[in-house]
Amino acid sequence: MTSILLQEAIDYALTNSLIKFNTKFELVHAPLALAPYRLPSQVYEHLVVLTPLFNQLMLHVALDGDFLTEHLTQASQTDPFIAGLLAIHQETPNTQSLQLMINRNDYLLTQHFGTSEVLPKQVEFNTISASYPFLISRLTRLHQFLFRNHEWGKRLVENDPISGIVAGIAEMVGRYDHPKACLLTIVQLHEQNIFDQRGGEYQLWHQYQIPTIRMTLEEVAEEGFLREGHLIVRDQVAAITYFRAGYTPDDYPSAEAWKARRLIETSSTIDVPNTAMQLAGMKKIQQVLGVPEILRRFVNATTAEQIEATFVGLHLLDEMVENEGLTDSAMTLACRFPSHYVLKPQREGGGNNFYEQEMVEVLKSMDWKERHAYILMERIPALQHPTVLATEGKVQTTSGVSEIGRFGVCLSDGKEILMNQDVGYLVRTKAAAQNEGGVSAGYACLNTLCLDE
Ligand code: ADP
Ligand code: MG
């Protein structure tokens, strides 16, 4: 039975561009689950409500340059990537008050101790290169087809984040108002997940007749220039510069790439995200926002309460904390209870965090200066569920954990919010034994949501 289902899923995936390149650069179906993730409907509705609140928070944080400098300077002293971004942020005057956020807030679900109440806990907020909005829109249709004769089919949640994202881009291109306007997508040279990006670009063209130019940062350095403040690339005006790369030091292999980032920031292009917004998405800032008084500097008390109900403990390595009746530095307690914590550097893209014994070794080898570039996060004891995962034609039936991401689109002009919406979800299901959870990094499969009463 599973083999028939698998073949149907693969045929549908290949026919409908649910594809990616694998590490050998062969074209394969995107990793996908063959059973949707079941969720109580009130949890689902709660997550939708939270999205605009988090968007508002992140907008206010990104607008506070002094705050970003205050909390990232120490990390920048041992982390050249943060130092590079912070320098651009500090040295470049703000040339564009319009802002477009295309982000994704990721959660794991956990159970309130001793009750059946299901609680979403935030893993992280992605302000740069929030991926999979196109492929996940396709997967929803794949599951609708696959489970057409099953009760799951009726309860699948409609999901089309790519349409909300493309509409946000089109709206902002309209506001930029230039006859030669295009979308500039910043890409990696060898992108395995190219079809997720291409899908949105084609939709932008078909629905709104807005063309896209794809360039690496080094290509922008070579070909891009400023004219009357506009960023000119290949005889077009980059109304929007959408970073689907630039979140990892690997995307800045030379001084030229950094020069391009500076050029983009200096121009009047609407960058998604600008450097401040990228910095606001750093794990260090997530940790600082865990301090109640600091969170309340950016949102009102009611919003703060809703947001912090999704937080787990986030700590500086030297901070005094309590665990299992012991009070000590977070670092010492992480070495004592390795399974209770995750060690995170200021990186995105998956595969960068440390867990268990490896975390202990890294913590022990760090000098005091390096500690500022990391945070310790409490491990979320995520709910497990049976699942069937299909990767490159192979099926694995296992106990799984699912991470739900909510895509948000927010348009603003300075502090004024013009539009702020939840536009859909991402589910990534991984084997429960796996620590990390990214799809691109090869740990998880795309999935859909099916609501319980
Ligand atoms: P990245 O920016 O690399 O995506 P994340 O913070 O999202 O970093 O962590 C990567 C993965 O590690 C997540 O997708 C999740 O599966 C796992 N993870 C991260 N933080 C926690 C946590 N506090 N508890 C449990 N798992 C976590
Ligand atoms: Mg992540």
Short mmCIF file of C-alpha atoms and ligand atoms in Angstrom, two decimals:
data_model
loop_
_atom_site.label_atom_id
_atom_site.label_comp_id
_atom_site.label_asym_id
_atom_site.label_seq_id
_atom_site.Cartn_x
_atom_site.Cartn_y
_atom_site.Cartn_z
CA MET A 1 0.00 0.00 0.00
CA THR A 2 2.74 2.41 0.97
CA SER A 3 4.54 1.73 -2.30
CA ILE A 4 1.46 2.71 -4.36
CA LEU A 5 1.05 5.85 -2.25
CA LEU A 6 4.75 6.65 -2.65
CA GLN A 7 4.65 6.26 -6.42
CA GLU A 8 1.56 8.48 -6.64
CA ALA A 9 3.26 11.09 -4.45
CA ILE A 10 6.45 11.03 -6.53
CA ASP A 11 4.55 11.31 -9.83
CA TYR A 12 2.55 14.24 -8.49
CA ALA A 13 5.67 15.89 -7.05
CA LEU A 14 7.66 15.62 -10.27
CA THR A 15 4.72 16.81 -12.39
CA ASN A 16 4.09 19.83 -10.17
CA SER A 17 7.62 21.11 -9.52
CA LEU A 18 7.90 19.77 -5.98
CA ILE A 19 11.55 19.16 -6.75
CA LYS A 20 15.06 20.10 -5.67
CA PHE A 21 18.66 19.20 -6.42
CA ASN A 22 20.27 16.72 -4.05
CA THR A 23 23.86 17.06 -2.86
CA LYS A 24 25.09 15.37 -6.07
CA PHE A 25 23.05 17.90 -8.06
CA GLU A 26 20.64 15.28 -9.34
CA LEU A 27 17.02 16.35 -9.72
CA VAL A 28 14.87 14.61 -7.06
CA HIS A 29 11.42 15.06 -5.51
CA ALA A 30 11.50 17.31 -2.44
CA PRO A 31 11.60 15.29 0.80
CA LEU A 32 7.97 14.96 1.92
CA ALA A 33 5.84 13.26 4.54
CA LEU A 34 3.16 10.80 3.50
CA ALA A 35 0.92 11.63 6.46
CA PRO A 36 -0.16 15.16 7.45
CA TYR A 37 0.59 16.56 10.89
CA ARG A 38 -2.53 16.60 13.04
CA LEU A 39 -3.09 19.66 15.15
CA PRO A 40 -5.89 20.82 17.47
CA SER A 41 -7.76 23.61 15.66
CA GLN A 42 -7.47 26.07 18.58
CA VAL A 43 -3.67 25.77 18.50
CA TYR A 44 -3.76 26.46 14.77
CA GLU A 45 -5.91 29.56 15.22
CA HIS A 46 -3.68 30.81 18.01
CA LEU A 47 -0.59 30.59 15.77
CA VAL A 48 -2.30 32.65 13.06
CA VAL A 49 -3.10 35.38 15.59
CA LEU A 50 0.51 35.51 16.81
CA THR A 51 2.08 36.23 13.40
CA PRO A 52 1.25 39.96 13.08
CA LEU A 53 2.25 40.50 16.72
CA PHE A 54 5.71 39.07 16.11
CA ASN A 55 6.00 41.09 12.87
CA GLN A 56 5.25 44.27 14.78
CA LEU A 57 7.81 43.37 17.44
CA MET A 58 10.54 42.67 14.89
CA LEU A 59 9.79 45.86 12.99
CA HIS A 60 10.23 47.94 16.15
CA VAL A 61 13.43 46.09 17.10
CA ALA A 62 14.97 46.59 13.65
CA LEU A 63 14.21 50.31 13.79
CA ASP A 64 16.21 50.65 17.01
CA GLY A 65 19.78 50.80 15.74
CA ASP A 66 21.26 51.64 19.15
CA PHE A 67 19.64 48.55 20.64
CA LEU A 68 21.11 46.29 17.94
CA THR A 69 24.54 47.84 18.42
CA GLU A 70 24.32 47.53 22.19
CA HIS A 71 23.55 43.81 22.11
CA LEU A 72 25.60 42.64 19.12
CA THR A 73 28.88 44.49 19.64
CA GLN A 74 30.35 41.86 21.95
CA ALA A 75 29.41 39.02 19.60
CA SER A 76 30.97 40.96 16.72
CA GLN A 77 34.34 40.96 18.48
CA THR A 78 34.82 37.24 17.89
CA ASP A 79 32.41 36.72 14.97
CA PRO A 80 33.57 38.46 11.77
CA PHE A 81 30.23 37.81 10.05
CA ILE A 82 28.32 39.77 12.67
CA ALA A 83 31.06 42.40 12.61
CA GLY A 84 30.63 42.81 8.83
CA LEU A 85 26.86 43.20 9.01
CA LEU A 86 27.01 45.52 12.02
CA ALA A 87 29.58 47.77 10.32
CA ILE A 88 27.34 48.16 7.26
CA HIS A 89 24.35 48.87 9.48
CA GLN A 90 26.23 51.52 11.47
CA GLU A 91 28.01 53.21 8.58
CA THR A 92 25.17 53.42 6.05
CA PRO A 93 22.55 56.14 6.31
CA ASN A 94 18.96 54.96 6.00
CA THR A 95 18.02 55.67 2.39
CA GLN A 96 14.69 53.89 2.23
CA SER A 97 11.86 54.23 4.75
CA LEU A 98 9.68 51.61 3.01
CA GLN A 99 10.21 48.16 4.43
CA LEU A 100 8.99 44.76 3.31
CA MET A 101 9.32 41.81 5.68
CA ILE A 102 8.96 38.28 4.35
CA ASN A 103 9.56 36.16 7.38
CA ARG A 104 8.78 32.89 9.11
CA ASN A 105 8.31 32.24 12.79
CA ASP A 106 9.07 28.63 13.73
CA TYR A 107 7.52 26.69 16.62
CA LEU A 108 7.64 23.25 18.16
CA LEU A 109 4.61 21.99 20.04
CA THR A 110 4.90 20.73 23.57
CA GLN A 111 2.49 19.56 26.23
CA HIS A 112 1.83 21.42 29.43
CA PHE A 113 3.16 19.20 32.22
CA GLY A 114 0.44 16.97 33.67
CA THR A 115 -2.31 18.24 31.32
CA SER A 116 -3.40 17.62 27.75
CA GLU A 117 -2.96 21.28 26.80
CA VAL A 118 -0.77 21.70 23.69
CA LEU A 119 1.51 24.76 23.70
CA PRO A 120 3.50 26.25 20.82
CA LYS A 121 7.06 27.23 21.75
CA GLN A 122 9.15 29.45 19.52
CA VAL A 123 12.29 27.93 17.98
CA GLU A 124 13.39 31.03 16.09
CA PHE A 125 12.21 33.93 13.96
CA ASN A 126 13.63 34.03 10.42
CA THR A 127 13.95 37.53 8.96
CA ILE A 128 16.14 36.46 6.03
CA SER A 129 15.56 33.91 3.27
CA ALA A 130 12.50 32.26 4.84
CA SER A 131 12.36 29.27 2.55
CA TYR A 132 9.79 26.84 1.12
CA PRO A 133 6.80 29.15 0.52
CA PHE A 134 6.40 27.81 -3.03
CA LEU A 135 7.11 24.10 -2.51
CA ILE A 136 4.85 23.96 0.53
CA SER A 137 1.98 25.51 -1.43
CA ARG A 138 2.40 22.64 -3.91
CA LEU A 139 2.58 20.00 -1.21
CA THR A 140 -0.83 21.00 0.12
CA ARG A 141 -2.30 20.18 -3.28
CA LEU A 142 -0.33 16.95 -3.45
CA HIS A 143 -1.76 15.83 -0.10
CA GLN A 144 -5.27 16.91 -1.11
CA PHE A 145 -4.93 14.61 -4.10
CA LEU A 146 -3.20 11.78 -2.26
CA PHE A 147 -5.72 11.68 0.60
CA ARG A 148 -8.81 12.40 -1.53
CA ASN A 149 -10.52 9.25 -0.21
CA HIS A 150 -9.33 9.63 3.38
CA GLU A 151 -10.75 11.72 6.23
CA TRP A 152 -7.40 13.58 6.29
CA GLY A 153 -8.17 14.95 2.83
CA LYS A 154 -11.22 16.82 4.15
CA ARG A 155 -9.38 18.34 7.10
CA LEU A 156 -6.23 19.53 5.36
CA VAL A 157 -5.64 23.23 5.91
CA GLU A 158 -5.56 25.29 2.72
CA ASN A 159 -2.13 26.82 2.38
CA ASP A 160 -0.73 29.14 -0.25
CA PRO A 161 1.99 31.32 1.31
CA ILE A 162 3.66 31.99 -2.04
CA SER A 163 0.61 33.98 -3.24
CA GLY A 164 0.72 36.22 -0.15
CA ILE A 165 4.44 36.78 -0.57
CA VAL A 166 4.20 37.55 -4.28
CA ALA A 167 1.30 39.96 -3.59
CA GLY A 168 3.45 41.74 -0.96
CA ILE A 169 6.34 42.07 -3.42
CA ALA A 170 4.01 43.39 -6.14
CA GLU A 171 2.47 45.94 -3.78
CA MET A 172 5.92 47.23 -2.80
CA VAL A 173 7.15 47.36 -6.41
CA GLY A 174 4.05 49.48 -7.09
CA ARG A 175 4.92 51.85 -4.26
CA TYR A 176 8.52 52.12 -5.49
CA ASP A 177 6.95 53.35 -8.72
CA HIS A 178 9.56 53.17 -11.47
CA PRO A 179 8.88 52.13 -15.09
CA LYS A 180 11.96 49.90 -15.18
CA ALA A 181 11.32 48.27 -11.80
CA CYS A 182 12.30 44.65 -11.27
CA LEU A 183 12.83 42.21 -8.42
CA LEU A 184 16.49 41.44 -7.76
CA THR A 185 16.92 38.07 -6.05
CA ILE A 186 20.27 37.50 -4.36
CA VAL A 187 21.16 33.86 -4.83
CA GLN A 188 23.87 31.34 -4.11
CA LEU A 189 25.95 30.08 -7.01
CA HIS A 190 24.91 26.45 -6.58
CA GLU A 191 21.43 26.51 -5.06
CA GLN A 192 19.83 23.11 -4.42
CA ASN A 193 16.51 24.73 -3.54
CA ILE A 194 16.29 26.85 -6.70
CA PHE A 195 12.76 25.76 -7.67
CA ASP A 196 11.26 27.13 -4.47
CA GLN A 197 12.66 30.52 -5.56
CA ARG A 198 11.82 30.17 -9.24
CA GLY A 199 8.18 29.25 -8.51
CA GLY A 200 7.60 32.62 -6.83
CA GLU A 201 9.42 34.51 -9.59
CA TYR A 202 7.26 32.96 -12.31
CA GLN A 203 4.10 33.75 -10.36
CA LEU A 204 5.28 37.36 -9.97
CA TRP A 205 5.67 37.58 -13.72
CA HIS A 206 2.40 35.88 -14.69
CA GLN A 207 0.23 37.69 -12.15
CA TYR A 208 1.88 41.10 -12.07
CA GLN A 209 4.26 41.24 -15.08
CA ILE A 210 7.18 42.06 -12.80
CA PRO A 211 10.48 40.61 -14.04
CA THR A 212 13.16 39.10 -11.82
CA ILE A 213 16.92 39.24 -12.11
CA ARG A 214 18.93 36.66 -10.18
CA MET A 215 22.47 37.49 -9.09
CA THR A 216 25.05 36.45 -6.55
CA LEU A 217 26.50 39.19 -4.37
CA GLU A 218 29.73 39.06 -6.37
CA GLU A 219 27.81 39.58 -9.60
CA VAL A 220 26.09 42.60 -8.07
CA ALA A 221 29.51 43.99 -7.16
CA GLU A 222 30.67 43.56 -10.75
CA GLU A 223 27.59 44.77 -12.62
CA GLY A 224 25.51 46.87 -10.24
CA PHE A 225 25.81 50.63 -9.77
CA LEU A 226 23.86 53.59 -8.43
CA ARG A 227 22.00 56.12 -10.55
CA GLU A 228 20.11 58.87 -8.72
CA GLY A 229 20.02 56.57 -5.71
CA HIS A 230 18.51 53.63 -7.62
CA LEU A 231 20.31 50.30 -7.76
CA ILE A 232 20.79 49.55 -11.46
CA VAL A 233 21.34 45.97 -12.59
CA ARG A 234 21.34 44.90 -16.24
CA ASP A 235 19.57 48.06 -17.31
CA GLN A 236 16.74 47.58 -14.82
CA VAL A 237 15.98 49.24 -11.50
CA ALA A 238 16.02 46.88 -8.52
CA ALA A 239 12.87 48.11 -6.75
CA ILE A 240 13.21 45.20 -4.34
CA THR A 241 16.28 43.19 -3.42
CA TYR A 242 15.18 39.86 -1.99
CA PHE A 243 17.88 37.95 -0.15
CA ARG A 244 17.58 34.23 -0.72
CA ALA A 245 21.31 34.14 0.08
CA GLY A 246 23.49 36.35 2.25
CA TYR A 247 22.52 34.68 5.55
CA THR A 248 25.76 32.70 5.87
CA PRO A 249 29.44 33.76 5.73
CA ASP A 250 29.81 31.34 2.77
CA ASP A 251 27.80 33.80 0.68
CA TYR A 252 30.50 36.45 1.24
CA PRO A 253 33.58 34.69 -0.17
CA SER A 254 35.36 37.95 -1.01
CA ALA A 255 35.58 41.65 -0.22
CA GLU A 256 33.60 42.17 -3.44
CA ALA A 257 30.56 40.37 -1.97
CA TRP A 258 30.67 42.64 1.08
CA LYS A 259 30.98 45.62 -1.26
CA ALA A 260 27.78 44.51 -2.98
CA ARG A 261 25.94 44.24 0.33
CA ARG A 262 27.01 47.79 1.13
CA LEU A 263 25.93 49.03 -2.31
CA ILE A 264 22.49 47.47 -1.86
CA GLU A 265 22.14 49.04 1.57
CA THR A 266 23.24 52.45 0.27
CA SER A 267 20.78 52.43 -2.62
CA SER A 268 17.06 53.15 -2.40
CA THR A 269 16.13 49.52 -3.21
CA ILE A 270 13.71 47.98 -0.70
CA ASP A 271 15.88 45.21 0.70
CA VAL A 272 14.21 42.12 2.14
CA PRO A 273 15.63 42.25 4.71
CA ASN A 274 17.79 45.32 5.23
CA THR A 275 20.85 44.77 7.42
CA ALA A 276 19.06 45.99 10.55
CA MET A 277 16.25 43.49 10.04
CA GLN A 278 18.73 40.69 9.43
CA LEU A 279 20.52 41.61 12.67
CA ALA A 280 17.20 41.78 14.53
CA GLY A 281 16.71 38.12 13.59
CA MET A 282 19.94 37.01 15.29
CA LYS A 283 19.63 34.44 18.06
CA LYS A 284 21.39 36.83 20.41
CA ILE A 285 18.53 39.32 19.95
CA GLN A 286 15.99 36.54 20.50
CA GLN A 287 17.73 35.84 23.81
CA VAL A 288 17.65 39.50 24.86
CA LEU A 289 13.94 39.79 24.01
CA GLY A 290 13.37 37.01 26.53
CA VAL A 291 13.95 39.64 29.25
CA PRO A 292 10.44 40.89 30.14
CA GLU A 293 11.35 44.59 30.57
CA ILE A 294 13.22 44.63 27.27
CA LEU A 295 10.36 42.99 25.37
CA ARG A 296 8.00 45.65 26.77
CA ARG A 297 10.11 48.40 25.30
CA PHE A 298 8.96 47.29 21.85
CA VAL A 299 5.35 46.12 22.29
CA ASN A 300 2.54 46.85 24.75
CA ALA A 301 1.96 44.67 27.80
CA THR A 302 -0.89 42.60 26.31
CA THR A 303 1.09 41.77 23.19
CA ALA A 304 4.19 41.04 25.26
CA GLU A 305 2.28 38.49 27.31
CA GLN A 306 1.04 36.67 24.22
CA ILE A 307 4.50 36.65 22.69
CA GLU A 308 6.37 35.51 25.79
CA ALA A 309 3.96 32.64 26.38
CA THR A 310 5.76 31.04 23.40
CA PHE A 311 9.25 31.52 24.86
CA VAL A 312 11.41 28.92 26.55
CA GLY A 313 14.47 29.89 28.58
CA LEU A 314 17.13 31.70 26.56
CA HIS A 315 20.40 32.42 28.32
CA LEU A 316 23.75 34.11 28.11
CA LEU A 317 26.41 31.51 28.80
CA ASP A 318 27.54 33.27 31.99
CA GLU A 319 24.05 34.06 33.25
CA MET A 320 23.02 32.53 36.60
CA VAL A 321 20.06 30.19 36.14
CA GLU A 322 18.23 27.49 38.03
CA ASN A 323 17.63 23.92 36.90
CA GLU A 324 16.61 20.81 38.89
CA GLY A 325 17.09 22.72 42.15
CA LEU A 326 20.63 23.82 41.30
CA THR A 327 21.65 27.43 40.71
CA ASP A 328 24.74 28.02 38.59
CA SER A 329 25.87 29.60 35.31
CA ALA A 330 23.86 28.43 32.28
CA MET A 331 27.07 26.99 30.88
CA THR A 332 27.76 24.85 33.92
CA LEU A 333 24.18 23.61 34.03
CA ALA A 334 24.28 22.79 30.30
CA CYS A 335 27.34 20.62 30.96
CA ARG A 336 25.53 19.01 33.88
CA PHE A 337 22.24 18.43 31.95
CA PRO A 338 23.25 18.34 28.27
CA SER A 339 19.89 17.03 27.06
CA HIS A 340 18.11 20.11 28.49
CA TYR A 341 19.85 22.69 26.28
CA VAL A 342 20.87 23.63 22.73
CA LEU A 343 23.96 25.78 22.09
CA LYS A 344 23.43 28.26 19.23
CA PRO A 345 25.86 30.50 17.36
CA GLN A 346 24.67 33.54 15.33
CA ARG A 347 24.02 31.51 12.19
CA GLU A 348 21.12 30.53 9.92
CA GLY A 349 20.49 27.72 7.49
CA GLY A 350 20.59 24.63 9.68
CA GLY A 351 23.34 22.35 10.94
CA ASN A 352 25.06 25.02 13.07
CA ASN A 353 23.82 24.23 16.57
CA PHE A 354 25.41 21.96 19.16
CA TYR A 355 23.67 19.27 21.19
CA GLU A 356 24.47 16.72 23.89
CA GLN A 357 28.13 15.67 24.33
CA GLU A 358 29.36 17.75 21.42
CA MET A 359 27.80 20.82 23.07
CA VAL A 360 29.63 20.03 26.32
CA GLU A 361 32.95 19.76 24.50
CA VAL A 362 32.42 23.03 22.62
CA LEU A 363 31.42 24.81 25.84
CA LYS A 364 34.51 23.55 27.64
CA SER A 365 36.83 24.61 24.83
CA MET A 366 35.51 28.19 24.60
CA ASP A 367 37.32 31.17 26.08
CA TRP A 368 35.28 33.93 27.78
CA LYS A 369 35.38 36.21 24.75
CA GLU A 370 33.91 33.61 22.41
CA ARG A 371 31.02 32.98 24.78
CA HIS A 372 29.37 36.25 23.76
CA ALA A 373 28.82 34.94 20.23
CA TYR A 374 26.58 32.08 21.47
CA ILE A 375 23.38 31.58 23.40
CA LEU A 376 22.04 28.62 25.34
CA MET A 377 18.41 27.76 24.72
CA GLU A 378 16.33 25.35 26.72
CA ARG A 379 15.54 22.25 24.72
CA ILE A 380 11.85 22.10 23.79
CA PRO A 381 10.44 18.67 24.65
CA ALA A 382 8.46 18.44 21.42
CA LEU A 383 5.46 16.14 21.07
CA GLN A 384 6.15 13.02 19.05
CA HIS A 385 3.81 11.37 16.58
CA PRO A 386 3.96 8.46 14.13
CA THR A 387 4.97 9.52 10.64
CA VAL A 388 5.96 8.23 7.19
CA LEU A 389 8.78 10.14 5.50
CA ALA A 390 9.75 9.90 1.83
CA THR A 391 13.24 11.00 0.79
CA GLU A 392 14.60 10.37 -2.70
CA GLY A 393 12.14 7.53 -3.31
CA LYS A 394 12.77 5.79 0.02
CA VAL A 395 10.20 5.52 2.79
CA GLN A 396 10.87 5.59 6.52
CA THR A 397 8.11 4.86 9.05
CA THR A 398 9.14 6.34 12.35
CA SER A 399 8.29 8.42 15.38
CA GLY A 400 8.48 12.04 14.27
CA VAL A 401 8.60 15.61 15.50
CA SER A 402 7.04 18.45 13.50
CA GLU A 403 8.10 22.09 13.43
CA ILE A 404 5.46 24.56 12.30
CA GLY A 405 6.51 27.82 10.66
CA ARG A 406 4.09 30.70 10.07
CA PHE A 407 4.92 32.93 7.12
CA GLY A 408 4.35 36.63 7.73
CA VAL A 409 4.32 39.52 5.30
CA CYS A 410 4.54 43.05 6.66
CA LEU A 411 4.74 46.31 4.70
CA SER A 412 5.72 49.47 6.50
CA ASP A 413 6.89 53.02 6.02
CA GLY A 414 9.05 53.99 8.97
CA LYS A 415 7.01 53.04 12.02
CA GLU A 416 3.72 53.10 10.16
CA ILE A 417 2.47 49.62 9.31
CA LEU A 418 0.71 49.53 5.92
CA MET A 419 -0.12 45.83 5.89
CA ASN A 420 0.65 43.02 8.32
CA GLN A 421 -0.56 39.49 7.69
CA ASP A 422 -0.10 35.80 8.29
CA VAL A 423 0.03 34.26 4.81
CA GLY A 424 0.34 30.55 5.51
CA TYR A 425 2.42 27.81 7.05
CA LEU A 426 5.33 25.45 6.67
CA VAL A 427 5.52 22.09 8.40
CA ARG A 428 8.78 20.19 8.58
CA THR A 429 8.64 16.71 10.03
CA LYS A 430 11.81 14.89 11.10
CA ALA A 431 12.58 11.62 12.82
CA ALA A 432 12.34 12.20 16.58
CA ALA A 433 15.89 10.90 17.09
CA GLN A 434 17.26 13.71 14.91
CA ASN A 435 18.37 16.88 16.73
CA GLU A 436 18.35 19.40 13.88
CA GLY A 437 15.32 20.04 11.69
CA GLY A 438 16.07 21.80 8.38
CA VAL A 439 14.86 20.45 5.03
CA SER A 440 17.72 21.97 3.00
CA ALA A 441 20.25 20.70 5.50
CA GLY A 442 18.82 17.21 4.84
CA TYR A 443 17.19 16.49 8.21
CA ALA A 444 13.46 16.99 7.68
CA CYS A 445 10.60 16.48 5.22
CA LEU A 446 7.98 18.98 4.11
CA ASN A 447 4.51 18.34 5.50
CA THR A 448 0.98 19.72 5.72
CA LEU A 449 -1.47 20.34 8.54
CA CYS A 450 -4.70 18.51 9.20
CA LEU A 451 -6.97 19.88 11.93
CA ASP A 452 -8.52 17.85 14.75
CA GLU A 453 -11.77 19.12 16.20
P1 ADP B 1 18.71 27.61 12.04
O1 ADP B 1 18.77 29.10 11.99
O2 ADP B 1 19.99 26.97 11.64
O3 ADP B 1 17.51 27.07 11.32
P2 ADP B 1 17.32 26.88 14.49
O4 ADP B 1 17.36 27.70 15.71
O5 ADP B 1 16.06 26.92 13.72
O6 ADP B 1 18.57 27.28 13.59
O7 ADP B 1 17.65 25.39 14.87
C1 ADP B 1 17.73 24.37 13.91
C2 ADP B 1 16.88 23.17 14.32
O8 ADP B 1 17.28 22.67 15.59
C3 ADP B 1 15.40 23.50 14.46
O9 ADP B 1 14.75 23.37 13.22
C4 ADP B 1 14.94 22.47 15.49
O10 ADP B 1 14.65 21.23 14.87
C5 ADP B 1 16.17 22.28 16.38
N1 ADP B 1 16.07 23.14 17.56
C6 ADP B 1 16.48 24.42 17.64
N2 ADP B 1 16.22 24.94 18.87
C7 ADP B 1 15.63 23.97 19.58
C8 ADP B 1 15.13 23.86 20.92
N3 ADP B 1 15.21 24.89 21.76
N4 ADP B 1 14.58 22.69 21.30
C9 ADP B 1 14.50 21.65 20.46
N5 ADP B 1 14.97 21.68 19.19
C10 ADP B 1 15.54 22.81 18.74
MG MG B 2 15.55 27.27 11.80
#
